[in-house]
Amino acid sequence: MSQATQQTPPHPSSPSSAPAMGAAFVGGALAAALGLGALTVAVLLLWIASPSPDGALSPALHLSAGLWLLAHGGDLVRDTTLTGTPAPLAVTPLLLAALPVWLLHRAARHTLATAAGPRGPFGALLAGYLTVAGAAVLYASAGSLGPAPLSALLCVPAAAVTVLAVTAWRTLGRAATDLLPTAARRLSAGLPAAVRHATGRLAPAACRAATAAVLTLLAAGALLTALSLALHAGDAYQDLCRLARDWAGRGTVLLLCVLLLPNAAVWAVAYGLGPGFMAGRGGAIAPLSTSGHPALPHFPLLSGLPTPGTGTLPTWTLAAIPLAAGALLAHHATRPTTPRRGAPRSAWTIASDASDASDASDAAPGAPASGALGAAGAAENAADAAGAPTAPAVPTSPTAPTAPDDPPGAPGPLRTWRSAASVAALGAVLCGAATAALAGLSGGALGSGVLAEFGPCWWLTGLAAAGWTLVTGVPGTLALRAWRLRGQGRAGSGAGDADERQGAAAAAEPQAVSPAEPRAVSPGAAGADGAPAASASPSAATAGPAGDVPGSEPVVAAREREASGPARELSCGPSVASVASVATEDQPRAIAS
């Protein structure tokens, strides 16, 4: 085995070392601790700023641990109520969830970039994160607003696994499937080859199209929420003054409103898609019909709810929300298929490629190692077997500059209509799944009684999002693809017509003929075999009685040297000197005649 093979990093499937596992465990625990500590600092600042803070510090610390668990989708239960009945709190502040998601995402990216085989370190990272989460559950259970045990045991690991899966897919692409358990990989390998190939080929484009559609829906929902609050600004200010008497309390309420703004945007998305949402038990709010909702707390975000009644003419403009999402979906589904080069690769992917290349070079004795040398050697062997002349391979160093990427905006080949429609359909399904997940997280119970139902129905919202984007996205994709093909055809025909007109104009112009002058061949213009190349210009016919260019080698000497090396001619092909000698051989005969 060669020295290069012995120095190759381990394959990704090999077990990771103990230091890598320990570093990943510490990274997961640190990500959880940083998120928990940030929330603790915020809660303590609000506790200190209150005019009459409670004497004990433990309730504030219990509240911070409960809020951290609530950010992962877990439910909280308040035991101290006026009626004595526990009141659940199941609405997840989506903006509050951004902090632990970002911290875990950063920790996962660091693990992927530094670990040689990330399957073991990924498990250690998850174990470290869940260890801190378990301690937070035990500590928060002692407070008045404690977590629901079953909800915490299910939601926190599910949220962590989802973040890790999305990070691995975004970082590694289809190579992230190697991180799956062996049973899952065997199950995916049992699928038909056509299904696996189509899914792996269309999944990245479908994910990009679905992301664009979901972001479009969220932007439209945020705009609708801001418009509703602007129209009811007076009512919102009155509710804020009723709910809090001092500025410290009003600041706390405003901070809570900011944390719940993404939730309100998701509710507006459900309202624009058609299913609507619930504002308390029995208070259904939809674009076509809004029932009278029960008496709600004086909260500023609830001041912008639509008034009871049937839908009016302005509500029909809400159809622009799914139409915009379908348009963005079609745009991304019909983008050119030019692959993105120069993308960053993880350490374990590079190690895997290096080990595979070294194994292949060891399996074929005498073959080049890999890369450009291997490609050049294979080309030379194929050309020798066919009897065709080849050019010598030029080895390239690993640090040599590579060919530049395509310029920004360079058009690539468009997908076929079947592939583009499949991308749009898969993107619509993914958009519906993401919208359903957001709707489920944004709603829930805010208490008992009339406050037990808040937010949209997750499955109806997801079904509406998938249906709208499917109905508008697939036809829009086909129409946009046809329009782009027509534009490319026009651009190509216009360029062809311009070339033809330029060629005809050049042919019609008279060509000026300059007098022939003898020109000596420089020593740098030698042939491939070391002989100087003779000039093929018209001046060679009048160079001399023997047809030799002044300063060049005689034709007879050149032909004798060529005859002495037939093997070289067969391996390297006809040289420039031999071609020039044949061309100049008949020139003295033409002059004599």
PDB file of N, CA, C and O in Angstrom, residues 78 315 361:
ATOM      1  N   ARG A  78     -50.175  25.666  34.705  1.00  0.00           N
ATOM      2  CA  ARG A  78     -50.181  26.551  35.871  1.00  0.00           C
ATOM      3  C   ARG A  78     -51.123  25.986  36.916  1.00  0.00           C
ATOM      4  O   ARG A  78     -52.319  25.794  36.661  1.00  0.00           O
ATOM      5  N   THR A 315     -62.070  41.521   1.273  1.00  0.00           N
ATOM      6  CA  THR A 315     -61.505  40.244   1.705  1.00  0.00           C
ATOM      7  C   THR A 315     -61.149  39.339   0.529  1.00  0.00           C
ATOM      8  O   THR A 315     -60.346  38.420   0.693  1.00  0.00           O
ATOM      9  N   SER A 361      -6.899   3.422  -6.559  1.00  0.00           N
ATOM     10  CA  SER A 361      -5.554   3.417  -7.126  1.00  0.00           C
ATOM     11  C   SER A 361      -4.775   2.183  -6.703  1.00  0.00           C
ATOM     12  O   SER A 361      -3.970   1.654  -7.465  1.00  0.00           O
TER      13      SER A 361
END
